[in-house]
Amino acid sequence: MSFVSSIRFRIFSEITQAATSQLIDMDRMDWDAEYMKELGLDAGWFPRVLQFGETIGEMRPEIAGKKGVKVVAVAGHDTASAASCAASCEREKSLYLSCGTWSCMGCVTDGIKRDMRLFRAGVTNDLGLNGEKQLRFNHTGLWILQECRRFWEQDGSTIPWEVLNRETEEAEPFLAVIDTEADDF
C-alpha cells in the first residue's frame, strides 16, 4: 500500500487562513453566514473552520510507525505566524512586516476595529495565533522583482539573488517608481 492511497482526506479551513477571506465573524470565530448570504454565497460551500491547535485526528500507525501520533491544525496563514512575535511586545509600540510575494504590515490590537476610514484605506481586520486580533495592510511586496527574475530566466538570463541584492544596494534611489497599487495591475 502506498502512502497516498492510505490517506483519507477531510477538508477543513484553519481559522487564520479563513480570516484572510474577510468572511469570518471574528466574534464567533466561524464563517459569517449572514454576510455570505448578502454576498450571494452559500455558507454550505465552505468547509468547517478549525481553530489553531485543534486536533484533527491521529496518523495511522502504519504511516506513523506507532499509535497515538496526533495531527494538529497549525496557523495556516504565514503572516499570522510571523506576526505572533509582535503580540509579545508592547502593542502600542509594535508593528510587524512579513515580507514575501506580498508584504503584510500590521499590528496586534485589543479587538476588532470597525472604522470606515480603515476600510477605505485597505486595512483589514485579521486573526493571528490564539485568536489575537490584528489590523493588516497588504502591499505588493517582492512580486515585481520575482516576476522580473522569472521573465529574465525565460529569456535565458539567470541572475542570482545575491547579485540583485548587491545591485539594489548600489543603485541610485528613486530613479523610477512603480505604483504597484495602480489599477493597471
C-alpha positions as YAML, in Angstrom:
chain: A
units: angstrom
residues:
- id: 1
  name: MET
  ca: [0.00, 0.00, 0.00]
- id: 2
  name: SER
  ca: [1.41, 3.39, -0.98]
- id: 3
  name: PHE
  ca: [1.47, 6.35, 1.39]
- id: 4
  name: VAL
  ca: [-1.00, 8.36, -0.72]
- id: 5
  name: SER
  ca: [-3.54, 5.56, -1.09]
- id: 6
  name: SER
  ca: [-3.61, 5.04, 2.68]
- id: 7
  name: ILE
  ca: [-4.75, 8.61, 3.46]
- id: 8
  name: ARG
  ca: [-8.40, 9.51, 3.98]
- id: 9
  name: PHE
  ca: [-8.86, 13.16, 3.16]
- id: 10
  name: ARG
  ca: [-11.09, 15.54, 5.11]
- id: 11
  name: ILE
  ca: [-11.37, 19.16, 4.13]
- id: 12
  name: PHE
  ca: [-11.07, 21.92, 6.72]
- id: 13
  name: SER
  ca: [-10.18, 25.59, 6.79]
- id: 14
  name: GLU
  ca: [-7.89, 26.73, 9.58]
- id: 15
  name: ILE
  ca: [-9.06, 29.99, 11.21]
- id: 16
  name: THR
  ca: [-6.06, 32.23, 10.37]
- id: 17
  name: GLN
  ca: [-6.25, 31.17, 6.72]
- id: 18
  name: ALA
  ca: [-10.04, 31.54, 6.59]
- id: 19
  name: ALA
  ca: [-9.89, 35.01, 8.18]
- id: 20
  name: THR
  ca: [-7.97, 36.41, 5.20]
- id: 21
  name: SER
  ca: [-11.16, 35.96, 3.15]
- id: 22
  name: GLN
  ca: [-12.91, 38.59, 5.34]
- id: 23
  name: LEU
  ca: [-15.82, 36.11, 5.55]
- id: 24
  name: ILE
  ca: [-15.18, 35.19, 9.19]
- id: 25
  name: ASP
  ca: [-17.24, 36.54, 12.09]
- id: 26
  name: MET
  ca: [-14.32, 37.41, 14.37]
- id: 27
  name: ASP
  ca: [-16.51, 37.46, 17.46]
- id: 28
  name: ARG
  ca: [-17.77, 33.91, 16.88]
- id: 29
  name: MET
  ca: [-14.54, 32.67, 15.18]
- id: 30
  name: ASP
  ca: [-16.53, 30.98, 12.41]
- id: 31
  name: TRP
  ca: [-17.92, 31.74, 8.96]
- id: 32
  name: ASP
  ca: [-20.26, 34.75, 8.88]
- id: 33
  name: ALA
  ca: [-23.30, 33.10, 7.26]
- id: 34
  name: GLU
  ca: [-25.37, 36.32, 7.23]
- id: 35
  name: TYR
  ca: [-22.64, 38.27, 5.44]
- id: 36
  name: MET
  ca: [-22.13, 35.41, 2.99]
- id: 37
  name: LYS
  ca: [-25.85, 35.43, 2.23]
- id: 38
  name: GLU
  ca: [-25.69, 39.19, 1.50]
- id: 39
  name: LEU
  ca: [-22.88, 38.45, -0.97]
- id: 40
  name: GLY
  ca: [-24.88, 35.66, -2.64]
- id: 41
  name: LEU
  ca: [-22.68, 32.92, -1.19]
- id: 42
  name: ASP
  ca: [-23.96, 29.71, 0.33]
- id: 43
  name: ALA
  ca: [-22.22, 29.03, 3.67]
- id: 44
  name: GLY
  ca: [-22.62, 25.33, 2.89]
- id: 45
  name: TRP
  ca: [-19.97, 25.68, 0.19]
- id: 46
  name: PHE
  ca: [-17.29, 26.32, 2.81]
- id: 47
  name: PRO
  ca: [-15.55, 23.71, 4.97]
- id: 48
  name: ARG
  ca: [-15.67, 23.58, 8.76]
- id: 49
  name: VAL
  ca: [-13.34, 26.09, 10.42]
- id: 50
  name: LEU
  ca: [-10.65, 24.63, 12.66]
- id: 51
  name: GLN
  ca: [-9.15, 26.63, 15.48]
- id: 52
  name: PHE
  ca: [-5.37, 26.90, 15.76]
- id: 53
  name: GLY
  ca: [-4.07, 23.97, 17.81]
- id: 54
  name: GLU
  ca: [-7.22, 21.86, 17.34]
- id: 55
  name: THR
  ca: [-6.57, 18.13, 16.99]
- id: 56
  name: ILE
  ca: [-7.74, 16.89, 13.61]
- id: 57
  name: GLY
  ca: [-7.12, 13.22, 14.24]
- id: 58
  name: GLU
  ca: [-4.38, 10.63, 14.52]
- id: 59
  name: MET
  ca: [-1.94, 9.37, 11.94]
- id: 60
  name: ARG
  ca: [-2.48, 5.77, 11.03]
- id: 61
  name: PRO
  ca: [0.08, 3.53, 12.80]
- id: 62
  name: GLU
  ca: [1.27, 2.02, 9.51]
- id: 63
  name: ILE
  ca: [2.32, 5.53, 8.45]
- id: 64
  name: ALA
  ca: [3.50, 6.98, 11.77]
- id: 65
  name: GLY
  ca: [5.25, 3.81, 12.90]
- id: 66
  name: LYS
  ca: [3.41, 3.89, 16.23]
- id: 67
  name: LYS
  ca: [-0.01, 4.61, 17.69]
- id: 68
  name: GLY
  ca: [-1.16, 7.93, 19.08]
- id: 69
  name: VAL
  ca: [0.62, 10.41, 16.78]
- id: 70
  name: LYS
  ca: [-1.79, 13.35, 16.64]
- id: 71
  name: VAL
  ca: [-2.40, 15.62, 13.66]
- id: 72
  name: VAL
  ca: [-2.93, 19.21, 14.82]
- id: 73
  name: ALA
  ca: [-4.06, 22.32, 12.93]
- id: 74
  name: VAL
  ca: [-1.27, 24.87, 12.69]
- id: 75
  name: ALA
  ca: [-1.65, 28.54, 11.78]
- id: 76
  name: GLY
  ca: [-2.16, 28.17, 8.05]
- id: 77
  name: HIS
  ca: [-1.51, 31.81, 7.22]
- id: 78
  name: ASP
  ca: [2.21, 32.51, 7.28]
- id: 79
  name: THR
  ca: [1.74, 36.14, 8.31]
- id: 80
  name: ALA
  ca: [-0.35, 35.08, 11.31]
- id: 81
  name: SER
  ca: [2.59, 33.01, 12.48]
- id: 82
  name: ALA
  ca: [5.15, 35.71, 11.71]
- id: 83
  name: ALA
  ca: [3.09, 38.36, 13.49]
- id: 84
  name: SER
  ca: [2.86, 36.32, 16.67]
- id: 85
  name: CYS
  ca: [6.14, 37.87, 17.84]
- id: 86
  name: ALA
  ca: [4.50, 41.33, 17.81]
- id: 87
  name: ALA
  ca: [1.99, 40.12, 20.38]
- id: 88
  name: SER
  ca: [4.81, 39.59, 22.85]
- id: 89
  name: CYS
  ca: [5.91, 43.24, 22.61]
- id: 90
  name: GLU
  ca: [4.26, 46.43, 23.78]
- id: 91
  name: ARG
  ca: [1.23, 46.60, 21.49]
- id: 92
  name: GLU
  ca: [1.11, 50.39, 21.19]
- id: 93
  name: LYS
  ca: [4.72, 50.46, 20.01]
- id: 94
  name: SER
  ca: [4.84, 47.34, 17.80]
- id: 95
  name: LEU
  ca: [4.33, 46.84, 14.09]
- id: 96
  name: TYR
  ca: [5.23, 43.80, 12.07]
- id: 97
  name: LEU
  ca: [6.25, 43.40, 8.44]
- id: 98
  name: SER
  ca: [6.06, 39.95, 6.89]
- id: 99
  name: CYS
  ca: [7.76, 40.21, 3.52]
- id: 100
  name: GLY
  ca: [7.49, 37.86, 0.56]
- id: 101
  name: THR
  ca: [5.49, 37.96, -2.66]
- id: 102
  name: TRP
  ca: [3.11, 40.08, -0.59]
- id: 103
  name: SER
  ca: [4.32, 42.31, 2.20]
- id: 104
  name: CYS
  ca: [1.88, 42.44, 5.07]
- id: 105
  name: MET
  ca: [2.29, 45.24, 7.60]
- id: 106
  name: GLY
  ca: [0.20, 45.40, 10.70]
- id: 107
  name: CYS
  ca: [-0.20, 45.46, 14.42]
- id: 108
  name: VAL
  ca: [-1.83, 43.37, 17.12]
- id: 109
  name: THR
  ca: [-4.88, 45.10, 18.60]
- id: 110
  name: ASP
  ca: [-7.09, 44.62, 21.62]
- id: 111
  name: GLY
  ca: [-10.11, 43.88, 19.43]
- id: 112
  name: ILE
  ca: [-11.83, 44.27, 16.10]
- id: 113
  name: LYS
  ca: [-11.67, 47.78, 14.67]
- id: 114
  name: ARG
  ca: [-14.82, 48.79, 12.80]
- id: 115
  name: ASP
  ca: [-13.97, 52.06, 11.10]
- id: 116
  name: MET
  ca: [-14.84, 53.03, 7.51]
- id: 117
  name: ARG
  ca: [-11.62, 55.06, 7.26]
- id: 118
  name: LEU
  ca: [-9.62, 51.85, 7.75]
- id: 119
  name: PHE
  ca: [-11.80, 50.05, 5.20]
- id: 120
  name: ARG
  ca: [-11.32, 52.80, 2.61]
- id: 121
  name: ALA
  ca: [-7.55, 52.70, 3.19]
- id: 122
  name: GLY
  ca: [-7.49, 48.96, 2.50]
- id: 123
  name: VAL
  ca: [-6.73, 47.96, 6.09]
- id: 124
  name: THR
  ca: [-8.29, 44.66, 7.16]
- id: 125
  name: ASN
  ca: [-9.09, 43.05, 10.46]
- id: 126
  name: ASP
  ca: [-7.39, 39.69, 10.64]
- id: 127
  name: LEU
  ca: [-6.73, 36.89, 13.08]
- id: 128
  name: GLY
  ca: [-3.45, 35.68, 14.49]
- id: 129
  name: LEU
  ca: [-2.46, 32.87, 16.79]
- id: 130
  name: ASN
  ca: [-4.81, 32.00, 19.63]
- id: 131
  name: GLY
  ca: [-7.47, 34.36, 18.27]
- id: 132
  name: GLU
  ca: [-5.43, 37.56, 18.63]
- id: 133
  name: LYS
  ca: [-6.86, 40.40, 16.58]
- id: 134
  name: GLN
  ca: [-4.72, 42.24, 14.05]
- id: 135
  name: LEU
  ca: [-5.00, 45.17, 11.69]
- id: 136
  name: ARG
  ca: [-3.19, 44.47, 8.43]
- id: 137
  name: PHE
  ca: [-2.39, 46.20, 5.16]
- id: 138
  name: ASN
  ca: [-1.19, 44.12, 2.23]
- id: 139
  name: HIS
  ca: [1.43, 45.59, -0.12]
- id: 140
  name: THR
  ca: [2.62, 44.06, -3.35]
- id: 141
  name: GLY
  ca: [5.96, 43.14, -1.79]
- id: 142
  name: LEU
  ca: [8.57, 41.35, -3.86]
- id: 143
  name: TRP
  ca: [6.14, 40.26, -6.60]
- id: 144
  name: ILE
  ca: [7.55, 42.70, -9.21]
- id: 145
  name: LEU
  ca: [11.12, 41.54, -8.58]
- id: 146
  name: GLN
  ca: [10.07, 37.87, -8.65]
- id: 147
  name: GLU
  ca: [8.25, 38.40, -11.95]
- id: 148
  name: CYS
  ca: [11.23, 40.25, -13.47]
- id: 149
  name: ARG
  ca: [13.54, 37.43, -12.46]
- id: 150
  name: ARG
  ca: [11.13, 34.84, -13.92]
- id: 151
  name: PHE
  ca: [10.98, 36.79, -17.21]
- id: 152
  name: TRP
  ca: [14.78, 37.06, -17.38]
- id: 153
  name: GLU
  ca: [15.12, 33.32, -16.75]
- id: 154
  name: GLN
  ca: [12.69, 32.56, -19.60]
- id: 155
  name: ASP
  ca: [14.89, 34.77, -21.76]
- id: 156
  name: GLY
  ca: [17.96, 32.72, -20.76]
- id: 157
  name: SER
  ca: [19.41, 35.07, -18.12]
- id: 158
  name: THR
  ca: [19.83, 33.71, -14.63]
- id: 159
  name: ILE
  ca: [20.66, 36.44, -12.15]
- id: 160
  name: PRO
  ca: [21.37, 35.18, -8.63]
- id: 161
  name: TRP
  ca: [19.52, 36.85, -5.76]
- id: 162
  name: GLU
  ca: [22.87, 37.94, -4.29]
- id: 163
  name: VAL
  ca: [23.65, 39.93, -7.45]
- id: 164
  name: LEU
  ca: [20.19, 41.54, -7.48]
- id: 165
  name: ASN
  ca: [20.56, 42.47, -3.80]
- id: 166
  name: ARG
  ca: [24.02, 43.99, -4.35]
- id: 167
  name: GLU
  ca: [22.85, 45.94, -7.42]
- id: 168
  name: THR
  ca: [19.84, 47.20, -5.49]
- id: 169
  name: GLU
  ca: [22.06, 48.49, -2.68]
- id: 170
  name: GLU
  ca: [24.39, 50.22, -5.17]
- id: 171
  name: ALA
  ca: [21.64, 51.80, -7.33]
- id: 172
  name: GLU
  ca: [20.76, 55.46, -7.11]
- id: 173
  name: PRO
  ca: [17.46, 55.63, -5.20]
- id: 174
  name: PHE
  ca: [14.14, 56.69, -6.76]
- id: 175
  name: LEU
  ca: [15.25, 56.87, -10.42]
- id: 176
  name: ALA
  ca: [11.94, 55.18, -11.20]
- id: 177
  name: VAL
  ca: [8.82, 54.43, -9.20]
- id: 178
  name: ILE
  ca: [6.24, 51.74, -9.91]
- id: 179
  name: ASP
  ca: [2.86, 52.23, -8.29]
- id: 180
  name: THR
  ca: [2.06, 48.60, -7.58]
- id: 181
  name: GLU
  ca: [-1.38, 49.60, -6.30]
- id: 182
  name: ALA
  ca: [-2.35, 51.14, -9.67]
- id: 183
  name: ASP
  ca: [-5.49, 49.77, -11.31]
- id: 184
  name: ASP
  ca: [-3.37, 48.60, -14.29]
- id: 185
  name: PHE
  ca: [-2.03, 45.79, -12.12]
...
